[in-house]
Amino acid sequence: MRIDIITGLPGIVTGPLDQSILHRAAKKGLVDIRVHDLRDFAVGKHRQIDDYPYGGGAGMVFRPEPLFDCIEAIQAEVGADAIDEVIFLTPDGQVFDQPMANALSMHRHVVLIAGHYKGIDQRVRDVLVTKEVSIGDFVLSGGELPALILVDALVRLIPGVLNDAQSALTDSFQDHRLDAPCYTRPASYRGMDVPAVLLSGNHAKVQQWRDEQRQQKTQQRRPDLLER
């Protein structure tokens, strides 16, 4: 899978990509993540990537030229048909969830646009963007952190990234339920004991206990998930 991240602040993005699961996945050749500095496509002698909004108002808006040029440069490299989705991270997009992560993880090539300031010129959204995604009902300073969230959620689903593929399949939200409680050694700590069923060695009973715990937790904390 290839993921291109377009940002005016690449420093925010590059650090996390060199850590943990994302770093190991890239080293294994399971994912190719490329960060594009929008300022490499800036406009004029002052190298502008943003400007004041027409009609007045607060904030700055990413100009269309750098974004068009950057995406067209990627298209020229791989072919326009090779890109499955051009995703703009925006508060007014479709809310990101596990089913969307599952679907996007099946793609071969995804481009992520991390906006900043007030947003990006609407013409980019009209012509180039194929999907608009929000990570929740709140506003951040830019789309870099949401882009990293998408990358992490997608990459861990790629076969071979996690040492235990079953781990991803039993995560919270995979079947509209939250995950069960987890315990590890020691079996007893400060008077708190691990549930006996987890020490029994009876896999059928362990699975039954986990299913019951998942159902109870979801009912208590996120009953909306069960309604789906």
PDB file of C-alpha atoms in Angstrom:
ATOM      1  CA  MET A   1       0.000   0.000   0.000  1.00  0.00           C
ATOM      2  CA  ARG A   2       1.197   3.512  -0.773  1.00  0.00           C
ATOM      3  CA  ILE A   3       0.073   6.546   1.206  1.00  0.00           C
ATOM      4  CA  ASP A   4       0.986  10.121   0.225  1.00  0.00           C
ATOM      5  CA  ILE A   5       0.515  12.857   2.831  1.00  0.00           C
ATOM      6  CA  ILE A   6       0.370  16.454   1.603  1.00  0.00           C
ATOM      7  CA  THR A   7       1.056  19.058   4.281  1.00  0.00           C
ATOM      8  CA  GLY A   8       2.423  22.534   4.774  1.00  0.00           C
ATOM      9  CA  LEU A   9       4.014  21.380   8.039  1.00  0.00           C
ATOM     10  CA  PRO A  10       5.858  18.123   7.323  1.00  0.00           C
ATOM     11  CA  GLY A  11       7.713  18.222  10.633  1.00  0.00           C
ATOM     12  CA  ILE A  12       4.510  17.357  12.482  1.00  0.00           C
ATOM     13  CA  VAL A  13       4.062  14.222  10.388  1.00  0.00           C
ATOM     14  CA  THR A  14       7.508  12.718   9.905  1.00  0.00           C
ATOM     15  CA  GLY A  15       8.366  11.997  13.549  1.00  0.00           C
ATOM     16  CA  PRO A  16       5.579   9.496  14.297  1.00  0.00           C
ATOM     17  CA  LEU A  17       6.191   7.715  10.982  1.00  0.00           C
ATOM     18  CA  ASP A  18       9.655   6.728  12.207  1.00  0.00           C
ATOM     19  CA  GLN A  19       8.309   4.968  15.298  1.00  0.00           C
ATOM     20  CA  SER A  20       6.733   1.674  16.322  1.00  0.00           C
ATOM     21  CA  ILE A  21       4.387  -0.230  14.010  1.00  0.00           C
ATOM     22  CA  LEU A  22       4.433   2.327  11.180  1.00  0.00           C
ATOM     23  CA  HIS A  23       8.228   2.267  11.040  1.00  0.00           C
ATOM     24  CA  ARG A  24       8.378  -1.541  11.096  1.00  0.00           C
ATOM     25  CA  ALA A  25       5.723  -1.819   8.387  1.00  0.00           C
ATOM     26  CA  ALA A  26       7.715   0.512   6.134  1.00  0.00           C
ATOM     27  CA  LYS A  27      10.938  -1.411   6.785  1.00  0.00           C
ATOM     28  CA  LYS A  28       9.181  -4.654   5.828  1.00  0.00           C
ATOM     29  CA  GLY A  29       8.059  -3.058   2.576  1.00  0.00           C
ATOM     30  CA  LEU A  30       4.388  -3.503   3.466  1.00  0.00           C
ATOM     31  CA  VAL A  31       3.613   0.199   3.157  1.00  0.00           C
ATOM     32  CA  ASP A  32       5.227   3.109   1.324  1.00  0.00           C
ATOM     33  CA  ILE A  33       4.447   6.386   3.098  1.00  0.00           C
ATOM     34  CA  ARG A  34       5.601   9.601   1.415  1.00  0.00           C
ATOM     35  CA  VAL A  35       5.324  13.094   2.890  1.00  0.00           C
ATOM     36  CA  HIS A  36       5.068  16.042   0.487  1.00  0.00           C
ATOM     37  CA  ASP A  37       5.926  19.543   1.658  1.00  0.00           C
ATOM     38  CA  LEU A  38       3.345  21.828   0.090  1.00  0.00           C
ATOM     39  CA  ARG A  39       5.880  24.654   0.143  1.00  0.00           C
ATOM     40  CA  ASP A  40       7.806  22.825  -2.571  1.00  0.00           C
ATOM     41  CA  PHE A  41       4.881  23.787  -4.814  1.00  0.00           C
ATOM     42  CA  ALA A  42       4.426  27.314  -3.449  1.00  0.00           C
ATOM     43  CA  VAL A  43       3.415  30.271  -5.612  1.00  0.00           C
ATOM     44  CA  GLY A  44       5.451  33.353  -6.590  1.00  0.00           C
ATOM     45  CA  LYS A  45       8.650  34.858  -5.238  1.00  0.00           C
ATOM     46  CA  HIS A  46       7.247  34.843  -1.705  1.00  0.00           C
ATOM     47  CA  ARG A  47       6.501  31.101  -1.966  1.00  0.00           C
ATOM     48  CA  GLN A  48       2.898  31.397  -0.810  1.00  0.00           C
ATOM     49  CA  ILE A  49       0.735  28.399  -0.017  1.00  0.00           C
ATOM     50  CA  ASP A  50      -2.108  30.344   1.612  1.00  0.00           C
ATOM     51  CA  ASP A  51      -3.935  33.658   1.276  1.00  0.00           C
ATOM     52  CA  TYR A  52      -6.818  35.675   2.716  1.00  0.00           C
ATOM     53  CA  PRO A  53     -10.346  34.376   2.058  1.00  0.00           C
ATOM     54  CA  TYR A  54     -12.439  36.129  -0.556  1.00  0.00           C
ATOM     55  CA  GLY A  55     -15.377  37.894   1.052  1.00  0.00           C
ATOM     56  CA  GLY A  56     -13.409  38.682   4.192  1.00  0.00           C
ATOM     57  CA  GLY A  57     -13.394  36.924   7.504  1.00  0.00           C
ATOM     58  CA  ALA A  58     -10.810  35.481   9.836  1.00  0.00           C
ATOM     59  CA  GLY A  59      -8.169  32.911   8.999  1.00  0.00           C
ATOM     60  CA  MET A  60      -6.114  31.933   5.965  1.00  0.00           C
ATOM     61  CA  VAL A  61      -6.967  29.504   3.169  1.00  0.00           C
ATOM     62  CA  PHE A  62      -4.653  27.168   1.255  1.00  0.00           C
ATOM     63  CA  ARG A  63      -4.370  28.368  -2.319  1.00  0.00           C
ATOM     64  CA  PRO A  64      -5.440  25.976  -5.094  1.00  0.00           C
ATOM     65  CA  GLU A  65      -2.241  26.111  -7.187  1.00  0.00           C
ATOM     66  CA  PRO A  66       0.127  24.274  -4.783  1.00  0.00           C
ATOM     67  CA  LEU A  67      -2.401  21.520  -4.112  1.00  0.00           C
ATOM     68  CA  PHE A  68      -3.248  21.014  -7.775  1.00  0.00           C
ATOM     69  CA  ASP A  69       0.449  20.960  -8.686  1.00  0.00           C
ATOM     70  CA  CYS A  70       1.350  18.520  -5.919  1.00  0.00           C
ATOM     71  CA  ILE A  71      -1.427  16.060  -6.658  1.00  0.00           C
ATOM     72  CA  GLU A  72      -0.825  16.276 -10.397  1.00  0.00           C
ATOM     73  CA  ALA A  73       2.864  15.534  -9.758  1.00  0.00           C
ATOM     74  CA  ILE A  74       1.861  12.375  -7.895  1.00  0.00           C
ATOM     75  CA  GLN A  75      -0.546  11.451 -10.688  1.00  0.00           C
ATOM     76  CA  ALA A  76       2.191  11.955 -13.265  1.00  0.00           C
ATOM     77  CA  GLU A  77       4.424   9.573 -11.323  1.00  0.00           C
ATOM     78  CA  VAL A  78       1.994   6.718 -10.720  1.00  0.00           C
ATOM     79  CA  GLY A  79      -0.817   7.393 -13.190  1.00  0.00           C
ATOM     80  CA  ALA A  80      -4.104   9.079 -12.311  1.00  0.00           C
ATOM     81  CA  ASP A  81      -5.960   5.751 -12.314  1.00  0.00           C
ATOM     82  CA  ALA A  82      -3.544   4.258  -9.757  1.00  0.00           C
ATOM     83  CA  ILE A  83      -4.805   6.530  -6.972  1.00  0.00           C
ATOM     84  CA  ASP A  84      -7.858   5.016  -5.274  1.00  0.00           C
ATOM     85  CA  GLU A  85      -8.783   7.951  -3.029  1.00  0.00           C
ATOM     86  CA  VAL A  86      -7.764  11.572  -2.500  1.00  0.00           C
ATOM     87  CA  ILE A  87      -8.887  12.268   1.069  1.00  0.00           C
ATOM     88  CA  PHE A  88      -9.207  15.689   2.643  1.00  0.00           C
ATOM     89  CA  LEU A  89      -9.171  15.721   6.442  1.00  0.00           C
ATOM     90  CA  THR A  90     -11.835  18.220   7.493  1.00  0.00           C
ATOM     91  CA  PRO A  91     -14.265  18.696  10.411  1.00  0.00           C
ATOM     92  CA  ASP A  92     -17.220  18.710   8.010  1.00  0.00           C
ATOM     93  CA  GLY A  93     -16.341  15.354   6.449  1.00  0.00           C
ATOM     94  CA  GLN A  94     -17.762  11.886   7.044  1.00  0.00           C
ATOM     95  CA  VAL A  95     -16.853  10.706  10.549  1.00  0.00           C
ATOM     96  CA  PHE A  96     -14.056   8.147  10.498  1.00  0.00           C
ATOM     97  CA  ASP A  97     -14.824   4.748  12.007  1.00  0.00           C
ATOM     98  CA  GLN A  98     -13.570   1.170  11.927  1.00  0.00           C
ATOM     99  CA  PRO A  99     -15.669   0.054   8.936  1.00  0.00           C
ATOM    100  CA  MET A 100     -14.223   2.952   6.935  1.00  0.00           C
ATOM    101  CA  ALA A 101     -10.722   1.983   8.060  1.00  0.00           C
ATOM    102  CA  ASN A 102     -11.353  -1.598   6.955  1.00  0.00           C
ATOM    103  CA  ALA A 103     -12.523  -0.455   3.534  1.00  0.00           C
ATOM    104  CA  LEU A 104      -9.676   2.012   2.984  1.00  0.00           C
ATOM    105  CA  SER A 105      -7.074  -0.550   4.049  1.00  0.00           C
ATOM    106  CA  MET A 106      -7.993  -2.600   0.975  1.00  0.00           C
ATOM    107  CA  HIS A 107      -6.851   0.173  -1.364  1.00  0.00           C
ATOM    108  CA  ARG A 108      -3.457   0.204  -3.022  1.00  0.00           C
ATOM    109  CA  HIS A 109      -2.876   3.966  -3.074  1.00  0.00           C
ATOM    110  CA  VAL A 110      -4.381   6.731  -0.943  1.00  0.00           C
ATOM    111  CA  VAL A 111      -3.500  10.444  -0.922  1.00  0.00           C
ATOM    112  CA  LEU A 112      -4.217  12.458   2.223  1.00  0.00           C
ATOM    113  CA  ILE A 113      -4.496  16.255   2.245  1.00  0.00           C
ATOM    114  CA  ALA A 114      -3.785  17.797   5.639  1.00  0.00           C
ATOM    115  CA  GLY A 115      -5.272  21.261   5.592  1.00  0.00           C
ATOM    116  CA  HIS A 116      -4.332  24.010   8.009  1.00  0.00           C
ATOM    117  CA  TYR A 117      -5.529  27.441   9.055  1.00  0.00           C
ATOM    118  CA  LYS A 118      -9.116  27.990   7.824  1.00  0.00           C
ATOM    119  CA  GLY A 119      -9.097  25.247   5.209  1.00  0.00           C
ATOM    120  CA  ILE A 120      -8.383  24.767   1.510  1.00  0.00           C
ATOM    121  CA  ASP A 121      -9.796  26.418  -1.589  1.00  0.00           C
ATOM    122  CA  GLN A 122     -13.162  24.853  -2.460  1.00  0.00           C
ATOM    123  CA  ARG A 123     -12.060  24.238  -6.046  1.00  0.00           C
ATOM    124  CA  VAL A 124      -9.594  21.632  -4.806  1.00  0.00           C
ATOM    125  CA  ARG A 125     -12.396  19.875  -2.980  1.00  0.00           C
ATOM    126  CA  ASP A 126     -14.674  20.048  -6.009  1.00  0.00           C
ATOM    127  CA  VAL A 127     -12.176  18.718  -8.563  1.00  0.00           C
ATOM    128  CA  LEU A 128      -9.509  16.608  -6.840  1.00  0.00           C
ATOM    129  CA  VAL A 129     -10.870  15.329  -3.529  1.00  0.00           C
ATOM    130  CA  THR A 130     -12.795  12.051  -3.700  1.00  0.00           C
ATOM    131  CA  LYS A 131     -13.531  11.624   0.002  1.00  0.00           C
ATOM    132  CA  GLU A 132     -13.761  14.026   2.956  1.00  0.00           C
ATOM    133  CA  VAL A 133     -13.117  12.588   6.405  1.00  0.00           C
ATOM    134  CA  SER A 134     -13.466  13.902   9.958  1.00  0.00           C
ATOM    135  CA  ILE A 135     -12.032  12.219  13.052  1.00  0.00           C
ATOM    136  CA  GLY A 136     -14.724  13.698  15.304  1.00  0.00           C
ATOM    137  CA  ASP A 137     -16.903  16.627  16.210  1.00  0.00           C
ATOM    138  CA  PHE A 138     -14.140  19.012  17.231  1.00  0.00           C
ATOM    139  CA  VAL A 139     -11.669  21.314  15.517  1.00  0.00           C
ATOM    140  CA  LEU A 140      -7.860  21.053  15.500  1.00  0.00           C
ATOM    141  CA  SER A 141      -5.266  23.492  14.216  1.00  0.00           C
ATOM    142  CA  GLY A 142      -4.648  21.394  11.137  1.00  0.00           C
ATOM    143  CA  GLY A 143      -5.153  18.051   9.427  1.00  0.00           C
ATOM    144  CA  GLU A 144      -1.740  16.594  10.218  1.00  0.00           C
ATOM    145  CA  LEU A 145      -2.784  14.740  13.375  1.00  0.00           C
ATOM    146  CA  PRO A 146      -5.997  13.413  11.764  1.00  0.00           C
ATOM    147  CA  ALA A 147      -3.909  12.225   8.789  1.00  0.00           C
ATOM    148  CA  LEU A 148      -1.608  10.321  11.146  1.00  0.00           C
ATOM    149  CA  ILE A 149      -4.634   8.749  12.831  1.00  0.00           C
ATOM    150  CA  LEU A 150      -5.890   7.516   9.459  1.00  0.00           C
ATOM    151  CA  VAL A 151      -2.455   6.186   8.531  1.00  0.00           C
ATOM    152  CA  ASP A 152      -2.086   4.281  11.802  1.00  0.00           C
ATOM    153  CA  ALA A 153      -5.605   2.841  11.588  1.00  0.00           C
ATOM    154  CA  LEU A 154      -5.097   1.666   7.993  1.00  0.00           C
ATOM    155  CA  VAL A 155      -1.561   0.342   8.212  1.00  0.00           C
ATOM    156  CA  ARG A 156      -2.199  -1.930  11.199  1.00  0.00           C
ATOM    157  CA  LEU A 157      -4.859  -3.710   9.099  1.00  0.00           C
ATOM    158  CA  ILE A 158      -2.458  -4.583   6.284  1.00  0.00           C
ATOM    159  CA  PRO A 159      -1.657  -8.315   6.390  1.00  0.00           C
ATOM    160  CA  GLY A 160       1.759  -8.926   7.912  1.00  0.00           C
ATOM    161  CA  VAL A 161       2.007  -5.621   9.784  1.00  0.00           C
ATOM    162  CA  LEU A 162       0.907  -6.993  13.157  1.00  0.00           C
ATOM    163  CA  ASN A 163       2.689 -10.072  14.475  1.00  0.00           C
ATOM    164  CA  ASP A 164      -0.700 -11.579  15.300  1.00  0.00           C
ATOM    165  CA  ALA A 165      -3.266 -10.900  12.596  1.00  0.00           C
ATOM    166  CA  GLN A 166      -6.049 -12.033  14.940  1.00  0.00           C
ATOM    167  CA  SER A 167      -5.282  -9.027  17.142  1.00  0.00           C
ATOM    168  CA  ALA A 168      -6.726  -6.559  14.645  1.00  0.00           C
ATOM    169  CA  LEU A 169      -9.827  -8.685  14.104  1.00  0.00           C
ATOM    170  CA  THR A 170     -10.687  -8.644  17.819  1.00  0.00           C
ATOM    171  CA  ASP A 171     -10.183  -4.901  18.348  1.00  0.00           C
ATOM    172  CA  SER A 172     -12.930  -2.634  19.581  1.00  0.00           C
ATOM    173  CA  PHE A 173     -15.481  -1.653  16.893  1.00  0.00           C
ATOM    174  CA  GLN A 174     -14.655  -4.510  14.507  1.00  0.00           C
ATOM    175  CA  ASP A 175     -18.087  -6.032  15.132  1.00  0.00           C
ATOM    176  CA  HIS A 176     -19.755  -2.954  16.646  1.00  0.00           C
ATOM    177  CA  ARG A 177     -18.682  -3.969  20.142  1.00  0.00           C
ATOM    178  CA  LEU A 178     -15.989  -2.737  22.504  1.00  0.00           C
ATOM    179  CA  ASP A 179     -13.104  -4.977  23.527  1.00  0.00           C
ATOM    180  CA  ALA A 180     -13.097  -7.120  26.655  1.00  0.00           C
ATOM    181  CA  PRO A 181     -10.889  -6.376  29.692  1.00  0.00           C
ATOM    182  CA  CYS A 182      -7.267  -7.524  29.392  1.00  0.00           C
ATOM    183  CA  TYR A 183      -5.046  -9.001  32.094  1.00  0.00           C
ATOM    184  CA  THR A 184      -1.413 -10.159  32.257  1.00  0.00           C
ATOM    185  CA  ARG A 185       1.081 -11.369  34.884  1.00  0.00           C
ATOM    186  CA  PRO A 186       1.083 -11.434  37.858  1.00  0.00           C
ATOM    187  CA  ALA A 187      -2.110 -13.373  38.470  1.00  0.00           C
ATOM    188  CA  SER A 188      -2.562 -11.625  41.816  1.00  0.00           C
ATOM    189  CA  TYR A 189      -1.478  -8.054  42.548  1.00  0.00           C
ATOM    190  CA  ARG A 190      -2.233  -6.015  45.667  1.00  0.00           C
ATOM    191  CA  GLY A 191      -5.160  -8.220  46.477  1.00  0.00           C
ATOM    192  CA  MET A 192      -6.623  -7.994  42.951  1.00  0.00           C
ATOM    193  CA  ASP A 193      -6.927 -11.344  41.168  1.00  0.00           C
ATOM    194  CA  VAL A 194      -7.225 -12.133  37.485  1.00  0.00           C
ATOM    195  CA  PRO A 195     -10.634 -13.754  36.752  1.00  0.00           C
ATOM    196  CA  ALA A 196     -10.279 -17.484  37.272  1.00  0.00           C
ATOM    197  CA  VAL A 197     -11.714 -18.349  33.869  1.00  0.00           C
ATOM    198  CA  LEU A 198      -8.710 -16.717  32.152  1.00  0.00           C
ATOM    199  CA  LEU A 199      -6.398 -19.040  34.051  1.00  0.00           C
ATOM    200  CA  SER A 200      -8.450 -22.172  33.380  1.00  0.00           C
ATOM    201  CA  GLY A 201      -6.964 -23.104  30.025  1.00  0.00           C
ATOM    202  CA  ASN A 202     -10.477 -23.743  28.717  1.00  0.00           C
ATOM    203  CA  HIS A 203     -10.492 -21.751  25.478  1.00  0.00           C
ATOM    204  CA  ALA A 204     -14.225 -22.130  24.907  1.00  0.00           C
ATOM    205  CA  LYS A 205     -15.037 -20.726  28.348  1.00  0.00           C
ATOM    206  CA  VAL A 206     -12.486 -17.929  27.907  1.00  0.00           C
ATOM    207  CA  GLN A 207     -14.097 -16.941  24.616  1.00  0.00           C
ATOM    208  CA  GLN A 208     -17.555 -17.057  26.174  1.00  0.00           C
ATOM    209  CA  TRP A 209     -16.386 -14.831  29.048  1.00  0.00           C
ATOM    210  CA  ARG A 210     -14.843 -12.339  26.642  1.00  0.00           C
ATOM    211  CA  ASP A 211     -17.977 -12.218  24.496  1.00  0.00           C
ATOM    212  CA  GLU A 212     -20.098 -11.570  27.583  1.00  0.00           C
ATOM    213  CA  GLN A 213     -17.731  -8.860  28.803  1.00  0.00           C
ATOM    214  CA  ARG A 214     -17.707  -7.174  25.408  1.00  0.00           C
ATOM    215  CA  GLN A 215     -21.484  -7.202  25.270  1.00  0.00           C
ATOM    216  CA  GLN A 216     -21.817  -5.779  28.785  1.00  0.00           C
ATOM    217  CA  LYS A 217     -19.227  -3.054  28.283  1.00  0.00           C
ATOM    218  CA  THR A 218     -20.765  -1.986  24.982  1.00  0.00           C
ATOM    219  CA  GLN A 219     -24.243  -1.935  26.510  1.00  0.00           C
ATOM    220  CA  GLN A 220     -23.013   0.258  29.354  1.00  0.00           C
ATOM    221  CA  ARG A 221     -20.750   2.644  27.456  1.00  0.00           C
ATOM    222  CA  ARG A 222     -21.807   2.662  23.793  1.00  0.00           C
ATOM    223  CA  PRO A 223     -25.313   1.227  23.349  1.00  0.00           C
ATOM    224  CA  ASP A 224     -25.491   3.110  20.050  1.00  0.00           C
ATOM    225  CA  LEU A 225     -23.043   0.586  18.591  1.00  0.00           C
ATOM    226  CA  LEU A 226     -25.391  -2.303  19.323  1.00  0.00           C
ATOM    227  CA  GLU A 227     -28.242  -0.505  17.581  1.00  0.00           C
ATOM    228  CA  ARG A 228     -26.271  -0.658  14.342  1.00  0.00           C
TER     229      ARG A 228
END
